[in-house]
PDB file of C-alpha atoms in Angstrom:
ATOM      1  CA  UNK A   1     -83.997 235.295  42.213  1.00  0.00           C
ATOM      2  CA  UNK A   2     -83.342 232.030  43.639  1.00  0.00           C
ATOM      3  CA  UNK A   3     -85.925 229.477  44.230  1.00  0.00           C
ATOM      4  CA  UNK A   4     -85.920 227.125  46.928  1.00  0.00           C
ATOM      5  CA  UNK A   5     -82.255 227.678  47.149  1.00  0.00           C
ATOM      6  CA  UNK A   6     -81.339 227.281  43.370  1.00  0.00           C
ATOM      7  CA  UNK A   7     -80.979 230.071  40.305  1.00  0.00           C
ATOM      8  CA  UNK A   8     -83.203 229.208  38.065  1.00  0.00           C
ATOM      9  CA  UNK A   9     -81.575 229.255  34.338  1.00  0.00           C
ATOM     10  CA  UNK A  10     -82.266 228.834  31.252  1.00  0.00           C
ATOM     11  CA  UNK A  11     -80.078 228.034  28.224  1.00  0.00           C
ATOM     12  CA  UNK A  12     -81.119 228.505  24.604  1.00  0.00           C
ATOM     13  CA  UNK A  13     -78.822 226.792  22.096  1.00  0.00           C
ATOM     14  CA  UNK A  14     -79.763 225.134  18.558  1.00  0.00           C
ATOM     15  CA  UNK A  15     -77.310 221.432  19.741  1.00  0.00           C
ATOM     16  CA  UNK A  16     -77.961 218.714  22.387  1.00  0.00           C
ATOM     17  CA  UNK A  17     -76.029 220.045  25.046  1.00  0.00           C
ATOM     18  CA  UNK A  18     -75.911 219.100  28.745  1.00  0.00           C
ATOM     19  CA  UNK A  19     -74.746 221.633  30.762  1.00  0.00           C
ATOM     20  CA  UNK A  20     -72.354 219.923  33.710  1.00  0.00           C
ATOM     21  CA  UNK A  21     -70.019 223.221  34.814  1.00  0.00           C
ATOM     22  CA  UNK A  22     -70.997 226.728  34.768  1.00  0.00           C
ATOM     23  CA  UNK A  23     -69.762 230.181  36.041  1.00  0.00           C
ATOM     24  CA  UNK A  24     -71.775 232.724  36.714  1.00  0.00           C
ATOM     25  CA  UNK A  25     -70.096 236.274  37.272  1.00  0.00           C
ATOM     26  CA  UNK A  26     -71.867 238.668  39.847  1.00  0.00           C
ATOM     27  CA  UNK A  27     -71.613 242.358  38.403  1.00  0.00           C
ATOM     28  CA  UNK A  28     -73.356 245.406  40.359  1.00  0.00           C
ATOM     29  CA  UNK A  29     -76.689 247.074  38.589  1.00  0.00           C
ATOM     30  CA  UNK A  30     -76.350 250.352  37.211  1.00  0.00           C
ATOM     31  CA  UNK A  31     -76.175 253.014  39.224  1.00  0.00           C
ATOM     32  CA  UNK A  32     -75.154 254.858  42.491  1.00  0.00           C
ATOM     33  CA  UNK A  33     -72.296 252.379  43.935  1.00  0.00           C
ATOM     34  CA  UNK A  34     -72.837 249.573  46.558  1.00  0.00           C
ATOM     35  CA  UNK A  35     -72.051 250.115  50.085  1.00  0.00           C
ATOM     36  CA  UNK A  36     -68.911 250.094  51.618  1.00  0.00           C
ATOM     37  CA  UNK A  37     -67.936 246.697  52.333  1.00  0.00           C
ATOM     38  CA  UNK A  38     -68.154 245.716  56.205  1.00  0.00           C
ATOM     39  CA  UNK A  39     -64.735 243.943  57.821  1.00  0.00           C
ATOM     40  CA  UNK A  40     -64.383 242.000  60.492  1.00  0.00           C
ATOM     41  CA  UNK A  41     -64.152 244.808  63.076  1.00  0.00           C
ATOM     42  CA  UNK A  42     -67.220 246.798  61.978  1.00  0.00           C
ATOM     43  CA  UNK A  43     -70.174 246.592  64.648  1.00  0.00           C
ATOM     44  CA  UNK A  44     -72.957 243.857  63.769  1.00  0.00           C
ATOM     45  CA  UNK A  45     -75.272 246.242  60.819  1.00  0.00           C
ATOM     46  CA  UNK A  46     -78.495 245.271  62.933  1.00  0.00           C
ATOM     47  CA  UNK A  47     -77.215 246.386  66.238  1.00  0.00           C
ATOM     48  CA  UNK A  48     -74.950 244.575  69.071  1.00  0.00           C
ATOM     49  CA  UNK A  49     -74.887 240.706  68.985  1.00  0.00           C
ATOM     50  CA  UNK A  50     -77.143 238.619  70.986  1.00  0.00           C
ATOM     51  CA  UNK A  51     -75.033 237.060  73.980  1.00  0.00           C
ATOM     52  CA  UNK A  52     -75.017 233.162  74.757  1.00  0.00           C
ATOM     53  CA  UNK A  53     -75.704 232.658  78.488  1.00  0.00           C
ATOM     54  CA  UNK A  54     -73.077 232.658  81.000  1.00  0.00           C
ATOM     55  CA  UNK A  55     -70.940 229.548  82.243  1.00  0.00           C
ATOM     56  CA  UNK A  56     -70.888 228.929  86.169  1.00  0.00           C
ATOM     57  CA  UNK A  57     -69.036 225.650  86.807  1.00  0.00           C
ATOM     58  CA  UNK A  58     -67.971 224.600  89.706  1.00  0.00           C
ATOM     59  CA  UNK A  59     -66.693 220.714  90.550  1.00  0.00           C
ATOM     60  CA  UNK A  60     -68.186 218.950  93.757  1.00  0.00           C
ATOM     61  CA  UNK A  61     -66.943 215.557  95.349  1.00  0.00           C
ATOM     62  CA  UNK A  62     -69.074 212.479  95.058  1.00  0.00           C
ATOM     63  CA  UNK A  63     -71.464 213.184  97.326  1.00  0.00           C
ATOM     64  CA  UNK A  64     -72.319 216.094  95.633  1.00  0.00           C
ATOM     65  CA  UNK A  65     -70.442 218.821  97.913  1.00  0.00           C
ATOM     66  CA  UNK A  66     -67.993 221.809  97.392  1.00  0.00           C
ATOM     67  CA  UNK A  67     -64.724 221.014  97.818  1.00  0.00           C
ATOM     68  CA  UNK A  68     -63.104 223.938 100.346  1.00  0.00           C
ATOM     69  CA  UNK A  69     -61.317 226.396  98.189  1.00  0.00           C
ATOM     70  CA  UNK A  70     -57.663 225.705  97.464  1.00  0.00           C
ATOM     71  CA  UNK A  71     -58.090 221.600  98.151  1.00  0.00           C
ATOM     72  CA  UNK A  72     -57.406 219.056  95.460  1.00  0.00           C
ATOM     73  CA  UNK A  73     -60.566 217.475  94.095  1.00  0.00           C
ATOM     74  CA  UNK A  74     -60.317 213.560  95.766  1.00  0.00           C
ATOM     75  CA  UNK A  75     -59.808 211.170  92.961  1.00  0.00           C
ATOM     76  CA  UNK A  76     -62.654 208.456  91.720  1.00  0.00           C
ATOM     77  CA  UNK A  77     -65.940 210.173  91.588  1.00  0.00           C
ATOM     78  CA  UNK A  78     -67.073 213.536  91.477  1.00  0.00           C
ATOM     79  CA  UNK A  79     -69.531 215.868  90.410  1.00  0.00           C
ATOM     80  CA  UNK A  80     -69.700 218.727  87.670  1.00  0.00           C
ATOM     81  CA  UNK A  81     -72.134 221.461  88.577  1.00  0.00           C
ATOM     82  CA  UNK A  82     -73.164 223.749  85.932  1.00  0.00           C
ATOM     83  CA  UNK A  83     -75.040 226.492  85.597  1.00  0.00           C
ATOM     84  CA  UNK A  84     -75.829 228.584  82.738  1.00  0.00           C
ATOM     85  CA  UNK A  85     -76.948 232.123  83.542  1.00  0.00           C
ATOM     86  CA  UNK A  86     -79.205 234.141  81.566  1.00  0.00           C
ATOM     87  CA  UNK A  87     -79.670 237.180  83.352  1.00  0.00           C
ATOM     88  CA  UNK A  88     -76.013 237.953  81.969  1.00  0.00           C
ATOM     89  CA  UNK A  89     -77.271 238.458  78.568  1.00  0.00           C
ATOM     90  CA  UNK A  90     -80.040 241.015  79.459  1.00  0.00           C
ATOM     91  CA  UNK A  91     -77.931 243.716  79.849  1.00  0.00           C
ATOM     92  CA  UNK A  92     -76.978 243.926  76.053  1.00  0.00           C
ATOM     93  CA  UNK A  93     -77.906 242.860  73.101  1.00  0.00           C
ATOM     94  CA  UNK A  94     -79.924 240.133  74.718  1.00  0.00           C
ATOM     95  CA  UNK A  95     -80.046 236.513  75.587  1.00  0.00           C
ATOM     96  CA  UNK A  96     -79.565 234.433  72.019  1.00  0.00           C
ATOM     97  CA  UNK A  97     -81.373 230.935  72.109  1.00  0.00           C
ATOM     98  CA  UNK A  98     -79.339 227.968  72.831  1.00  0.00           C
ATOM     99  CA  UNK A  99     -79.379 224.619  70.992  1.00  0.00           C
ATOM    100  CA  UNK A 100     -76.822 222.711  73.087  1.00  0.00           C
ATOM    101  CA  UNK A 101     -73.920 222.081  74.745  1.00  0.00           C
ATOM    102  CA  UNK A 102     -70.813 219.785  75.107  1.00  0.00           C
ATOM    103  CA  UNK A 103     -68.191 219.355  77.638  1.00  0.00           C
ATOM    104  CA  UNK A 104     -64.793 218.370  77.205  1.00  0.00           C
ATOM    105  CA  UNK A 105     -62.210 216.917  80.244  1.00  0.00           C
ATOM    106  CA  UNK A 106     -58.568 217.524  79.051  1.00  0.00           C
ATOM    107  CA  UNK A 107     -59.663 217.593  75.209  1.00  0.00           C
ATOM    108  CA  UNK A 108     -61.942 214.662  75.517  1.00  0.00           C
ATOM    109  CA  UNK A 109     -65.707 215.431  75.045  1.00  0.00           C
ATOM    110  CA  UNK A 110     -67.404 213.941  77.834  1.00  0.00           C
ATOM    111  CA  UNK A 111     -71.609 215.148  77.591  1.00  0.00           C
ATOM    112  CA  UNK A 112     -73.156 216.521  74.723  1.00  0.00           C
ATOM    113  CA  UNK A 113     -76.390 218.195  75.576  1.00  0.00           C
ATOM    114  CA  UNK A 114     -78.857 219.253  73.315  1.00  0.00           C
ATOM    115  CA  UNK A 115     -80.795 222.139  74.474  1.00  0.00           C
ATOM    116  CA  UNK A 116     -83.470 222.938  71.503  1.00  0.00           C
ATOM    117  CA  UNK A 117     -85.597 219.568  71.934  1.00  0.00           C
ATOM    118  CA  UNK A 118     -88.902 221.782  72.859  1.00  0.00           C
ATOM    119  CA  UNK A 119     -87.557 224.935  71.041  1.00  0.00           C
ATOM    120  CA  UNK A 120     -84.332 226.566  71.948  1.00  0.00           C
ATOM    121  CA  UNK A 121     -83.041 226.749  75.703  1.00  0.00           C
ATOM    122  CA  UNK A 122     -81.474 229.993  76.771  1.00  0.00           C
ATOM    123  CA  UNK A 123     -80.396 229.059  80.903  1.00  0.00           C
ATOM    124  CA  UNK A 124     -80.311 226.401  83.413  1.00  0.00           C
ATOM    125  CA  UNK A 125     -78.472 224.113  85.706  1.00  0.00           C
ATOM    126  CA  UNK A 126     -77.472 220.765  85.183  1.00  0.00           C
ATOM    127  CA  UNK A 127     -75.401 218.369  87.089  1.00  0.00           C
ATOM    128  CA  UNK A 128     -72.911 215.860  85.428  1.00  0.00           C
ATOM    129  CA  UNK A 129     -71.451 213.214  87.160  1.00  0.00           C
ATOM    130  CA  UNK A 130     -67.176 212.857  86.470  1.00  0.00           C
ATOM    131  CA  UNK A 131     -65.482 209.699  86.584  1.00  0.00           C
ATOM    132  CA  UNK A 132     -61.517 210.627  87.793  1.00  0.00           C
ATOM    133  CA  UNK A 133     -60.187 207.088  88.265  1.00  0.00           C
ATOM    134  CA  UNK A 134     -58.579 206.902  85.648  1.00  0.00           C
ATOM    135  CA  UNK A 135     -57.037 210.804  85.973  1.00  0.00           C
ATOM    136  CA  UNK A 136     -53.273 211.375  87.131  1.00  0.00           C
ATOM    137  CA  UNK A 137     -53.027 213.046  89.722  1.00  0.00           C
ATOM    138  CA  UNK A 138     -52.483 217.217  88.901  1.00  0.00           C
ATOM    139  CA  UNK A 139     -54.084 220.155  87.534  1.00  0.00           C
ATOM    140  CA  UNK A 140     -57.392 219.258  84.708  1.00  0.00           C
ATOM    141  CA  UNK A 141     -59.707 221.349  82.798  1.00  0.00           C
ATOM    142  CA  UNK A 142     -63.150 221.264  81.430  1.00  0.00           C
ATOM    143  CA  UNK A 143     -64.171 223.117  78.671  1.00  0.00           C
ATOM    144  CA  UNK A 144     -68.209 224.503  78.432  1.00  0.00           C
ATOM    145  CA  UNK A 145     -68.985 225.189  74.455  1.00  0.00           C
ATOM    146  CA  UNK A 146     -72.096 226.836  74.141  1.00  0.00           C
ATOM    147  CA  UNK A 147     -73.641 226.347  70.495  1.00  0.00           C
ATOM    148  CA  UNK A 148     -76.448 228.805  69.647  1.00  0.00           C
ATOM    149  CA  UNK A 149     -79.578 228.035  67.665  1.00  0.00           C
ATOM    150  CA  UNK A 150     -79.415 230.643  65.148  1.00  0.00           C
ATOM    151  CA  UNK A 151     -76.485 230.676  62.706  1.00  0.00           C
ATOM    152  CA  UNK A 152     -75.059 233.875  63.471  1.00  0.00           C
ATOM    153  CA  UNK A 153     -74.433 233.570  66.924  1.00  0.00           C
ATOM    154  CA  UNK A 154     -70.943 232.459  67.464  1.00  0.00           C
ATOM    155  CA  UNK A 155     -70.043 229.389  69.884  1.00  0.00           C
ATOM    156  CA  UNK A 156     -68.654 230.449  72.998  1.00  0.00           C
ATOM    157  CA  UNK A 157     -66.539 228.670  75.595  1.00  0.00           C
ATOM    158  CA  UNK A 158     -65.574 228.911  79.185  1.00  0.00           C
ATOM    159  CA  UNK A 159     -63.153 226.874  81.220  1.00  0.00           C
ATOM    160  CA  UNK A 160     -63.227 225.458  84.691  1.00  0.00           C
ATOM    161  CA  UNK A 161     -59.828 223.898  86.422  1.00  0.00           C
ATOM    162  CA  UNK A 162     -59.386 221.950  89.057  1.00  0.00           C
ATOM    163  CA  UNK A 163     -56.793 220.003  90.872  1.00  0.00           C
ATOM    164  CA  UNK A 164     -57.057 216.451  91.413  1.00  0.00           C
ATOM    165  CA  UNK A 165     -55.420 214.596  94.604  1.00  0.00           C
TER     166      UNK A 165
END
């Protein structure tokens, strides 16, 4: 039984000893037999995994407007519109709490947003401004990564591309 994250032992021995390595060898009670082992493809034991919300981005010029379909973003400032729906996640499993997020431009983190300040965020929109000067000229991406507060809940990512004039 471990207590507050330690096993508890005990050696008995008739020398001074200090005990600085030790193995310990996990062997199954008597009995019926274990379980069968789950693998990587079995369903979650507890049901269907929670879902992170949904990634809407979308990026804006510097005044804060669409850019028409199909156009080249104009260089120097823009704006990165986010949204991160919820309702997504309340058709399965469920909506799993969020405890932040970070973007990336072409591999380079940009905003890191923690989401858990108050207790852990699920949705919401945010706006994040993009600096494109120094850009060349072409097709970018930014990458969403959704980190979730609870330990089993996998990070999830979603990509937005644009073209930039």
């Amino acid at each position: 039984v471990l207590v507050d994250g330690r096993l508890p032992v005990t050696v008995v021995t008739g020398l001074p000893v200090r005990a600085t390595h030790v193995d310990l060898e996990l062997t199954p009670a008597p009995g019926p037999p274990p379980p069968p082992r789950r693998t990587a493809g079995d369903p979650p034991a507890n049901g269907p995994e929670p879902d992170l919300a949904r990634v809407v981005g979308t990026v804006l010029d510097a005044g804060g407007r669409p850019v028409p379909e199909g156009s080249p973003v104009p260089r120097g400032r823009g704006v990165f519109d986010l949204t991160l729906d919820g309702r997504s996640g309340e058709r399965g499993a469920g909506l799993a709490g969020l405890a932040g997020f970070t973007v990336r431009l072409d591999d380079e983190r940009i905003a890191t947003v923690p989401t858990d300040l108050g207790g852990p965020g699920v949705a919401g929109s945010f706006r994040l401004a993009l600096d494109t000067g120094g850009l060349s000229a072409g097709p970018h991406t930014i990458e969403v990564r959704l980190y979730g507060a609870a330990a089993d809940v996998r990070p999830s990512s979603a990509f937005v591309s644009f073209f930039l004039s």
